[in-house]
PDB file of C-alpha atoms and ligand atoms in Angstrom:
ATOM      1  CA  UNK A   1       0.431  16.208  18.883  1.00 63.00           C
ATOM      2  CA  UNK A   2       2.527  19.477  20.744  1.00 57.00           C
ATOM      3  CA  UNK A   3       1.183  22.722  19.865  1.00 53.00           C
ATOM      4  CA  UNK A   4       4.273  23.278  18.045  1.00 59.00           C
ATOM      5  CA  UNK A   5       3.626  20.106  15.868  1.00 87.00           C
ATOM      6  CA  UNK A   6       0.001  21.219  14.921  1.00 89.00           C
ATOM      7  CA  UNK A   7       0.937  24.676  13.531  1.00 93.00           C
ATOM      8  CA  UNK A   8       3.740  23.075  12.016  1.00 95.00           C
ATOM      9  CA  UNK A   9       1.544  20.529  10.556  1.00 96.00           C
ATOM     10  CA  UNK A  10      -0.459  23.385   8.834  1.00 96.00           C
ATOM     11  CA  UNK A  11       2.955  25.732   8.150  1.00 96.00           C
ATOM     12  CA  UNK A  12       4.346  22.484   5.785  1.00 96.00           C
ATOM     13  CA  UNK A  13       1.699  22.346   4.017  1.00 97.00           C
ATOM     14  CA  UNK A  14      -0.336  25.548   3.567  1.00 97.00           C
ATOM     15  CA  UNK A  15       2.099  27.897   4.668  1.00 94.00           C
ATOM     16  CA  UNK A  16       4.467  30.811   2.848  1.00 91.00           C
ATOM     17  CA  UNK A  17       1.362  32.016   0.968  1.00 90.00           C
ATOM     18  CA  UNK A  18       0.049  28.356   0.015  1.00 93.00           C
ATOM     19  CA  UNK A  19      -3.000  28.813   2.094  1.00 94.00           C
ATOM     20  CA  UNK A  20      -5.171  29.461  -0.825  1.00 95.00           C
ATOM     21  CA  UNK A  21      -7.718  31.859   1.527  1.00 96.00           C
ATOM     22  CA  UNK A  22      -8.369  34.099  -0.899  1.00 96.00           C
ATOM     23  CA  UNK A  23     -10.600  31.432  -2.372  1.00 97.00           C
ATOM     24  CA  UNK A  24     -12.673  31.453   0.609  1.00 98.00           C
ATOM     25  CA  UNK A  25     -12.165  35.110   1.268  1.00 97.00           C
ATOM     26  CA  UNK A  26     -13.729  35.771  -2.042  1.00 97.00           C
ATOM     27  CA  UNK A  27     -16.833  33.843  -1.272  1.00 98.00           C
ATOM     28  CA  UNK A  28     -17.688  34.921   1.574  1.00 98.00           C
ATOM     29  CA  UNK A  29     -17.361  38.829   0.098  1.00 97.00           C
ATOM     30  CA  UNK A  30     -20.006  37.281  -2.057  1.00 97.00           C
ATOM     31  CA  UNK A  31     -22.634  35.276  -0.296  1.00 96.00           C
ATOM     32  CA  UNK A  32     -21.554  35.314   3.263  1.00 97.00           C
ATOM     33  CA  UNK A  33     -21.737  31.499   4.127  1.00 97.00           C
ATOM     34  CA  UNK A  34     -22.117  30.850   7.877  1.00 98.00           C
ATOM     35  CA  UNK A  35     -21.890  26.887   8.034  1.00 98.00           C
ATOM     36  CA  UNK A  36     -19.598  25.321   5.352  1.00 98.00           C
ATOM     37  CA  UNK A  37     -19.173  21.383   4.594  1.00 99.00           C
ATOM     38  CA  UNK A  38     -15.229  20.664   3.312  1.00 99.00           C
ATOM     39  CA  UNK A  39     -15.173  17.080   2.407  1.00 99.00           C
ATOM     40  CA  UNK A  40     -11.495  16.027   1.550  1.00 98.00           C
ATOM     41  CA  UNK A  41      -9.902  19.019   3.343  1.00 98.00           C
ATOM     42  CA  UNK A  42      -6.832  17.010   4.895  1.00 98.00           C
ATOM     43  CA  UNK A  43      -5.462  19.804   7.224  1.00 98.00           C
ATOM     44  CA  UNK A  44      -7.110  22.801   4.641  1.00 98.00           C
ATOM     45  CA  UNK A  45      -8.358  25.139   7.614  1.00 98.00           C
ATOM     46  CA  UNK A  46      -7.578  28.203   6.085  1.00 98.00           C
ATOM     47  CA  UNK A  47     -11.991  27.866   5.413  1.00 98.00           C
ATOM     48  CA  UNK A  48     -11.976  28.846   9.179  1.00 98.00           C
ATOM     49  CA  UNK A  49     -10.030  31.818   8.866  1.00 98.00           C
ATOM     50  CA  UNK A  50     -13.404  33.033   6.988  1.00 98.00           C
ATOM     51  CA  UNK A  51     -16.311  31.105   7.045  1.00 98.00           C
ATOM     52  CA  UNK A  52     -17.494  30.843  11.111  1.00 98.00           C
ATOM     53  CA  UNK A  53     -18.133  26.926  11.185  1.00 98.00           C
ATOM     54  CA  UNK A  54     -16.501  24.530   8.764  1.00 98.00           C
ATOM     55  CA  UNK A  55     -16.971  20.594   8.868  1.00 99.00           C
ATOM     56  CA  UNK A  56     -14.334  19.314   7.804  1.00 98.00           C
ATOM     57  CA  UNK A  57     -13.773  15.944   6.534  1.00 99.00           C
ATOM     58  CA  UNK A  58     -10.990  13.273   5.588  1.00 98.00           C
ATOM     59  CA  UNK A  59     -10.071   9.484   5.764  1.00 98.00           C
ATOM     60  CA  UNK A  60      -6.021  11.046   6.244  1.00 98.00           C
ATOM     61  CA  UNK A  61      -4.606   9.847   9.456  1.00 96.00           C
ATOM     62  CA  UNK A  62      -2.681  13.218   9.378  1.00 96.00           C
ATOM     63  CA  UNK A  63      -5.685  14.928   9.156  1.00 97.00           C
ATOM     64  CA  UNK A  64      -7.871  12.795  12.132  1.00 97.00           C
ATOM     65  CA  UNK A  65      -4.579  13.534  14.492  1.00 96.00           C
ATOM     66  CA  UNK A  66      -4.558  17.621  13.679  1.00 97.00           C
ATOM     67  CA  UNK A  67      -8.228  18.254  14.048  1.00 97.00           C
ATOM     68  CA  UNK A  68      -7.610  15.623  17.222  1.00 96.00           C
ATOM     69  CA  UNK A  69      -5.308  18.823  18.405  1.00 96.00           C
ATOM     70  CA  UNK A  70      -8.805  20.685  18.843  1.00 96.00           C
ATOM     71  CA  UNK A  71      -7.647  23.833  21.306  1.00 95.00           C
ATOM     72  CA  UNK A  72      -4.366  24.193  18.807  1.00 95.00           C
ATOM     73  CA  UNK A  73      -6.305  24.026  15.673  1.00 97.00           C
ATOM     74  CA  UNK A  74      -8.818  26.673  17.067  1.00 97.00           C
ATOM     75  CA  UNK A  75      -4.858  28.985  18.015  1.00 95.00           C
ATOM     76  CA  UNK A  76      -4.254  28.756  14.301  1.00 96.00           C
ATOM     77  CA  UNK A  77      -7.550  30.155  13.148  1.00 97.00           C
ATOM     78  CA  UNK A  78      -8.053  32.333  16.004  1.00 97.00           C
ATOM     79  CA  UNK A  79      -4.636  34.027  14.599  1.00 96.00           C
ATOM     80  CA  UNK A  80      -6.206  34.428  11.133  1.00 96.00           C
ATOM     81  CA  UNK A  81     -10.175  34.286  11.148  1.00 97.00           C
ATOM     82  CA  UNK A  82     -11.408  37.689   9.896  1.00 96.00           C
ATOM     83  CA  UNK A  83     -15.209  37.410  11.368  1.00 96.00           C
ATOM     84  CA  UNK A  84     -16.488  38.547  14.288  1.00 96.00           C
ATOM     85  CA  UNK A  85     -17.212  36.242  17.087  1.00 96.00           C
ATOM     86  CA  UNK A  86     -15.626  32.367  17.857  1.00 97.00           C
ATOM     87  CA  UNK A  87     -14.423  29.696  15.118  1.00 97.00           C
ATOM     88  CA  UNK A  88     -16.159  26.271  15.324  1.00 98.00           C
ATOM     89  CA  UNK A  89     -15.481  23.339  13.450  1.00 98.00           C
ATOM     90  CA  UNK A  90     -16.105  19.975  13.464  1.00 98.00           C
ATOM     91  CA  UNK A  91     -13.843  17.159  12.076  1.00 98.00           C
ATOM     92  CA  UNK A  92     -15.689  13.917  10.529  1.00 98.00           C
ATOM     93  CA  UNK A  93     -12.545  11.311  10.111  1.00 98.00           C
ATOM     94  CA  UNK A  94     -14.015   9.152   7.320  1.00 98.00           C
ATOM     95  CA  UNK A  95     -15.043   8.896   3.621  1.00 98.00           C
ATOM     96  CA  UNK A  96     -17.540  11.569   2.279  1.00 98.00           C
ATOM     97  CA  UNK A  97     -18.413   8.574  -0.162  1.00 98.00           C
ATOM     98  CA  UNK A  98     -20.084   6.873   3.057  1.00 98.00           C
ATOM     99  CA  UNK A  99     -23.573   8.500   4.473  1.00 98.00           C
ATOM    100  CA  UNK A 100     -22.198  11.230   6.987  1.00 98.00           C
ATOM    101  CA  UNK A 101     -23.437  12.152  10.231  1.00 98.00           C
ATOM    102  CA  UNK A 102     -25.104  14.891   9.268  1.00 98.00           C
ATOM    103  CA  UNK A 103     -28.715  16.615   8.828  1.00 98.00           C
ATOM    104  CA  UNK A 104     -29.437  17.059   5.142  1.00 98.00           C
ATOM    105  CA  UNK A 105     -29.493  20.326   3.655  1.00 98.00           C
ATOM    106  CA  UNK A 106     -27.175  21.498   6.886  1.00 98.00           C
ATOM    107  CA  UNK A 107     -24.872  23.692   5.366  1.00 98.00           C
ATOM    108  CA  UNK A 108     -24.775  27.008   3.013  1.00 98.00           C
ATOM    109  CA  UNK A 109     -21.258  25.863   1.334  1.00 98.00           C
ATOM    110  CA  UNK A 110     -20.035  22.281  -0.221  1.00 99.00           C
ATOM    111  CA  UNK A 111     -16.302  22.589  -0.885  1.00 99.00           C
ATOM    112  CA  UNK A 112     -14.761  20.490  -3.048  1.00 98.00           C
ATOM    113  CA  UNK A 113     -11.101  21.311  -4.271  1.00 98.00           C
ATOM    114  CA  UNK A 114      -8.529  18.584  -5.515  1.00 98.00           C
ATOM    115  CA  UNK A 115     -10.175  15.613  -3.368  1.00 98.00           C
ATOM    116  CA  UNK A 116     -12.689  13.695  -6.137  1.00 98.00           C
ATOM    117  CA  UNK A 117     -15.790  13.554  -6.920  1.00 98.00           C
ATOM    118  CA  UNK A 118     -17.641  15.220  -3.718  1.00 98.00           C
ATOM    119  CA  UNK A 119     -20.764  17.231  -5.349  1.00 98.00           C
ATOM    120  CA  UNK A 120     -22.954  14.358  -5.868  1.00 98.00           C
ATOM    121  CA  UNK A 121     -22.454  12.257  -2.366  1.00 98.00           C
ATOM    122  CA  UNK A 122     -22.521  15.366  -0.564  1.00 99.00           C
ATOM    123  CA  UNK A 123     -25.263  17.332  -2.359  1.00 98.00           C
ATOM    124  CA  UNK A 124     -27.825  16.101   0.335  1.00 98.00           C
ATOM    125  CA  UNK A 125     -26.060  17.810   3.410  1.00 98.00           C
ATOM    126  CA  UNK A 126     -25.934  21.448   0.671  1.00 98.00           C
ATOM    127  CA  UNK A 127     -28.886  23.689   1.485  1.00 98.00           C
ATOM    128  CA  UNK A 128     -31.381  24.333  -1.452  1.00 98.00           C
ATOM    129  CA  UNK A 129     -30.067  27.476  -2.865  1.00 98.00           C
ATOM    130  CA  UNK A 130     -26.504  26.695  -0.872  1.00 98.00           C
ATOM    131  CA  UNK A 131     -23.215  27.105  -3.106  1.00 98.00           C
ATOM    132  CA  UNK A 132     -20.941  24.530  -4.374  1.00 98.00           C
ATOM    133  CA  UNK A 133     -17.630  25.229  -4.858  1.00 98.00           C
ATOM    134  CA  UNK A 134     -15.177  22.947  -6.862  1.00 98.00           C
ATOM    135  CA  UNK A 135     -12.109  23.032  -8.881  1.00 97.00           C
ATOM    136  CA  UNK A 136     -11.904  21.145 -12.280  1.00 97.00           C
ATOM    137  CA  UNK A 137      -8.528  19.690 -10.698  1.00 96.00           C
ATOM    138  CA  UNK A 138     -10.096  16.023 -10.271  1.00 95.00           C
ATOM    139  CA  UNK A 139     -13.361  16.626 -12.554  1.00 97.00           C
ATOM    140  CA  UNK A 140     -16.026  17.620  -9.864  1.00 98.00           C
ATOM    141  CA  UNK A 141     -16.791  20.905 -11.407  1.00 98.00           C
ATOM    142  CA  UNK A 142     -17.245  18.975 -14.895  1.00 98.00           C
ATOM    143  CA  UNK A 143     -19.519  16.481 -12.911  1.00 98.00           C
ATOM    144  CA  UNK A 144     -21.731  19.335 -11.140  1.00 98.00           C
ATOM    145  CA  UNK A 145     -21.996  21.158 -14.856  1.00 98.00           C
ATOM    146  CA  UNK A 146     -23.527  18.212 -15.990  1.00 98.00           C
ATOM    147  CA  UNK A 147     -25.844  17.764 -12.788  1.00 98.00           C
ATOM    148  CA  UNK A 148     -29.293  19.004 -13.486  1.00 98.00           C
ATOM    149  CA  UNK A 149     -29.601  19.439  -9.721  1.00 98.00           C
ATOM    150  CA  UNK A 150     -26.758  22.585 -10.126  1.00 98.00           C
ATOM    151  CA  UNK A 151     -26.649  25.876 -11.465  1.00 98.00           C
ATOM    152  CA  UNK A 152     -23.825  27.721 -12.317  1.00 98.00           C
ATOM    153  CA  UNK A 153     -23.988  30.765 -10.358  1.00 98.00           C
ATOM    154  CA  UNK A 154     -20.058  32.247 -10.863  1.00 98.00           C
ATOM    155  CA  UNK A 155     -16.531  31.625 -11.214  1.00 98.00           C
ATOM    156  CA  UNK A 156     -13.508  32.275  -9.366  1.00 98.00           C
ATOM    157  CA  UNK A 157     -11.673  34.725 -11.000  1.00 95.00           C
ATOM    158  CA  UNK A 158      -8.233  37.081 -11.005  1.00 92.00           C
ATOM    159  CA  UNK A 159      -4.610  36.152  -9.567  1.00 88.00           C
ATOM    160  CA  UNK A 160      -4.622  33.507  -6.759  1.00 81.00           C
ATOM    161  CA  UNK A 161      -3.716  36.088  -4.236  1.00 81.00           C
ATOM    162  CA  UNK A 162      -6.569  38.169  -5.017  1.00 90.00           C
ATOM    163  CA  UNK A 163      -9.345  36.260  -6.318  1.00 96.00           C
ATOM    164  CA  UNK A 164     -12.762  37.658  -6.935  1.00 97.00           C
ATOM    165  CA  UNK A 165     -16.280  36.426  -7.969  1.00 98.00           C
ATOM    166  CA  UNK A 166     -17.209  36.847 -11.467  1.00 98.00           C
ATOM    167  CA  UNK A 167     -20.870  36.238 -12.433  1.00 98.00           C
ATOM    168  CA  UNK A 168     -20.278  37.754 -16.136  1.00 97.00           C
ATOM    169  CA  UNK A 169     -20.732  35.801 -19.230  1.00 98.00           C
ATOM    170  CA  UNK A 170     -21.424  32.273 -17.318  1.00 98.00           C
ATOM    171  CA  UNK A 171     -22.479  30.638 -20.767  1.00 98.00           C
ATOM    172  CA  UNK A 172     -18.642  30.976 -21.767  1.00 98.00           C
ATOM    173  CA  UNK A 173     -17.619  28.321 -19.061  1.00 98.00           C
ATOM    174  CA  UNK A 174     -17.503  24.942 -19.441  1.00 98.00           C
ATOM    175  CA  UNK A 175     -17.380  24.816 -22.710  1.00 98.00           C
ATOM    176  CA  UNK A 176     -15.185  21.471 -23.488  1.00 97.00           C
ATOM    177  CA  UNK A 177     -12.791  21.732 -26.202  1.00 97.00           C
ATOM    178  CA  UNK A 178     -13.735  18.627 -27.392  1.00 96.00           C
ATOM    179  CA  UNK A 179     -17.514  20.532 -28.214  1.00 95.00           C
ATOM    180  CA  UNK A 180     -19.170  17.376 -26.063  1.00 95.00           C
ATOM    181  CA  UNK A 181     -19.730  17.361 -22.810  1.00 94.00           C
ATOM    182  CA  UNK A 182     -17.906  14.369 -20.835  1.00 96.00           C
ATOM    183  CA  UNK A 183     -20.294  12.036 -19.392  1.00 97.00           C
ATOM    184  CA  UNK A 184     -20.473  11.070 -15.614  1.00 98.00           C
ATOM    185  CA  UNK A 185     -18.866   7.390 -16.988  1.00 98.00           C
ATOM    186  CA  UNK A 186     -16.430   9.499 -18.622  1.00 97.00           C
ATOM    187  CA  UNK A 187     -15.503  11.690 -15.970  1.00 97.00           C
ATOM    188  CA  UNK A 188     -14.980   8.921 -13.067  1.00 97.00           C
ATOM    189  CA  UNK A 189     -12.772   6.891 -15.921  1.00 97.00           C
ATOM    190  CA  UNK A 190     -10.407   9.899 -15.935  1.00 97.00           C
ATOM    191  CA  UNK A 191     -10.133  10.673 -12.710  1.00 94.00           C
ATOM    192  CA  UNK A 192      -9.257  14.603 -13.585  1.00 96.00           C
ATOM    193  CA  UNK A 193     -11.279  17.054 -15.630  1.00 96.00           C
ATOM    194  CA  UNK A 194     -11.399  17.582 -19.122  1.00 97.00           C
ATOM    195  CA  UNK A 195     -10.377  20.444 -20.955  1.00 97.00           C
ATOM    196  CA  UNK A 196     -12.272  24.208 -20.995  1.00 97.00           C
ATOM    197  CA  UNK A 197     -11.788  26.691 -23.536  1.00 97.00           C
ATOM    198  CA  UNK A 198     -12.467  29.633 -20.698  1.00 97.00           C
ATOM    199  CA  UNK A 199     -11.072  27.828 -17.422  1.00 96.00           C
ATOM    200  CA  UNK A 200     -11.713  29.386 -13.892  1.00 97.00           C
ATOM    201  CA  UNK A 201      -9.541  28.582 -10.903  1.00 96.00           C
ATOM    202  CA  UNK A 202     -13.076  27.348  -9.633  1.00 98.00           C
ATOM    203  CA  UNK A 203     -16.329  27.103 -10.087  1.00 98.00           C
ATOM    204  CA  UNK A 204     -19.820  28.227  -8.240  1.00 98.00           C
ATOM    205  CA  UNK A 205     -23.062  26.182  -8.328  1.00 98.00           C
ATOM    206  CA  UNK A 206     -26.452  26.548  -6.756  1.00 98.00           C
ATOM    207  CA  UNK A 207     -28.699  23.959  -5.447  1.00 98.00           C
ATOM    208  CA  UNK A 208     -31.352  23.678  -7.622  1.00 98.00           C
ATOM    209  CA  UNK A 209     -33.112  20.872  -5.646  1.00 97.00           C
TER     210      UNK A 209
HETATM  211  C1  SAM B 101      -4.951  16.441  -2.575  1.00 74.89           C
HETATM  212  S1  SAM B 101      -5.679  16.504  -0.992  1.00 74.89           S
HETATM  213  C2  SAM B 101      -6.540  18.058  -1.071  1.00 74.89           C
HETATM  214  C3  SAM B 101      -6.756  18.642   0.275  1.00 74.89           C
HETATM  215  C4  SAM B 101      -7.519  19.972   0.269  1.00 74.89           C
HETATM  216  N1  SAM B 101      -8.843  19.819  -0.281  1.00 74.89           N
HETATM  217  C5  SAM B 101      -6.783  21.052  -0.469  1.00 74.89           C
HETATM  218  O1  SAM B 101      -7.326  21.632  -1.418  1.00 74.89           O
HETATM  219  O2  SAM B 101      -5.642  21.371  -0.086  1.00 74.89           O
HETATM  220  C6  SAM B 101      -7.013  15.313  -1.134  1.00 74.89           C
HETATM  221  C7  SAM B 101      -7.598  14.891   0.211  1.00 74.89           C
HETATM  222  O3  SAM B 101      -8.831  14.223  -0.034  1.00 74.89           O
HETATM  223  C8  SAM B 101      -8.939  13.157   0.895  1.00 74.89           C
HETATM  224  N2  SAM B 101      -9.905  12.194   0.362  1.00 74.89           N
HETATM  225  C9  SAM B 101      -9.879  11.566  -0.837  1.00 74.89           C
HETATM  226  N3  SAM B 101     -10.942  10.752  -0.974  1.00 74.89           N
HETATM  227  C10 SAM B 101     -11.659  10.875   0.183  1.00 74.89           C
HETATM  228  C11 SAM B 101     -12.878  10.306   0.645  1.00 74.89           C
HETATM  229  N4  SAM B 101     -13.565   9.455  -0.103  1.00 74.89           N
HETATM  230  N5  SAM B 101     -13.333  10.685   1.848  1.00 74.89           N
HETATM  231  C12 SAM B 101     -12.649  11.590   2.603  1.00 74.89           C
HETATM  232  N6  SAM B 101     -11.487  12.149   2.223  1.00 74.89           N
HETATM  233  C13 SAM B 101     -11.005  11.808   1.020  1.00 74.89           C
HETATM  234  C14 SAM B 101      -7.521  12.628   1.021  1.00 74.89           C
HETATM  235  O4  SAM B 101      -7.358  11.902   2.219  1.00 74.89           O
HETATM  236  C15 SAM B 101      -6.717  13.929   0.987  1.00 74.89           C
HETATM  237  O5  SAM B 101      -6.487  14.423   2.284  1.00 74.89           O
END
């Protein structure tokens, strides 16, 4: 892959303001994360352009031929990173669903946004007291509310291009509309989240243990 075709790469699909930073940007305002895990991040390295090491993972062949691109990758974030000091990243090109090779309790962040059900098969490589993030998009953040192993902590909060961390009034999330929570069964049968009566562009979870 030409320079040209790795930025390119990234430009198609998380360029003209699609980059969805402020997500990360917003967390690390917060807490500061120094090593973050991204399972299911196809080419999503706009987590480098704020969190100093990323791990990024992904069956996509896409994804296993950008990340292949190593010194162009590192142009792209070097362009946008906002820390001090280099980017690193690792790419992993297989399923988060299969053991990983990885040290458990390895990282300070456990992304999961629109790729399935990543808190519970990646929990192990998430620091006790580390932060989970994950959308409702594909029911993760309805599986980790109902994970006695999580806490929520906060919510992502505010316009997309200038999110914030909320930690106000937590008991007023997750709240189905249905008044029951789903069940794990019921989740993974869906395939997407249920329905909140307060919903948050994303949700923040602690390791518990
Ligand atoms: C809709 S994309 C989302 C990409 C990124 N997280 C984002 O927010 O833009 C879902 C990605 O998850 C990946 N994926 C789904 N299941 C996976 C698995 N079990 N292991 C690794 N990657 C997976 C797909 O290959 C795809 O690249």
């Amino acid at each position: 892959m030409s320079r040209l075709d790795a930025a390119q790469l990234y430009e198609r699909f998380y360029g003209d303001g699609r980059s969805r930073r402020g997500v990360f940007e917003a967390i690390a305002g917060w807490r500061a994360p120094a090593r973050a895990l991204y399972p299911g991040s196809f080419i999503h390295v706009a987590a480098s352009f704020e969190i100093p090491h990323v791990t990024y993972v992904d069956t996509d062949r896409r994804a296993r031929r950008f990340f292949a691109a190593r010194e162009q990758v590192l142009a792209v974030v070097r362009a946008e990173k906002r820390y001090d000091g280099p980017p690193s990243f690792d790419f992993i090109g297989g399923s988060y669903e299969h053991p990983l090779d990885l040290p458990d309790a390895s990282h300070d962040l456990l992304v999961s946004l629109y790729a399935g059900f990543i808190s519970k098969p990646c929990k192990r490589y998430l620091a006790i007291g580390g932060v989970l993030v994950a959308n409702n998009s594909h029911g993760d953040a309805g599986l980790a509310a109902i994970d006695p192993d999580y806490a929520l902590v906060g919510v992502l909060a505010g316009r997309t291009d200038r999110l914030r961390v909320s930690e106000d009034a937590l008991d007023t999330y997750l709240v189905p509309k249905s008044g029951t929570p789903p069940t794990e069964e019921q989740l993974r049968r869906l395939g997407r989240g249920v329905a909140y009566t307060r919903p948050a562009v994303a949700y923040l979870f602690r390791r518990l243990r």
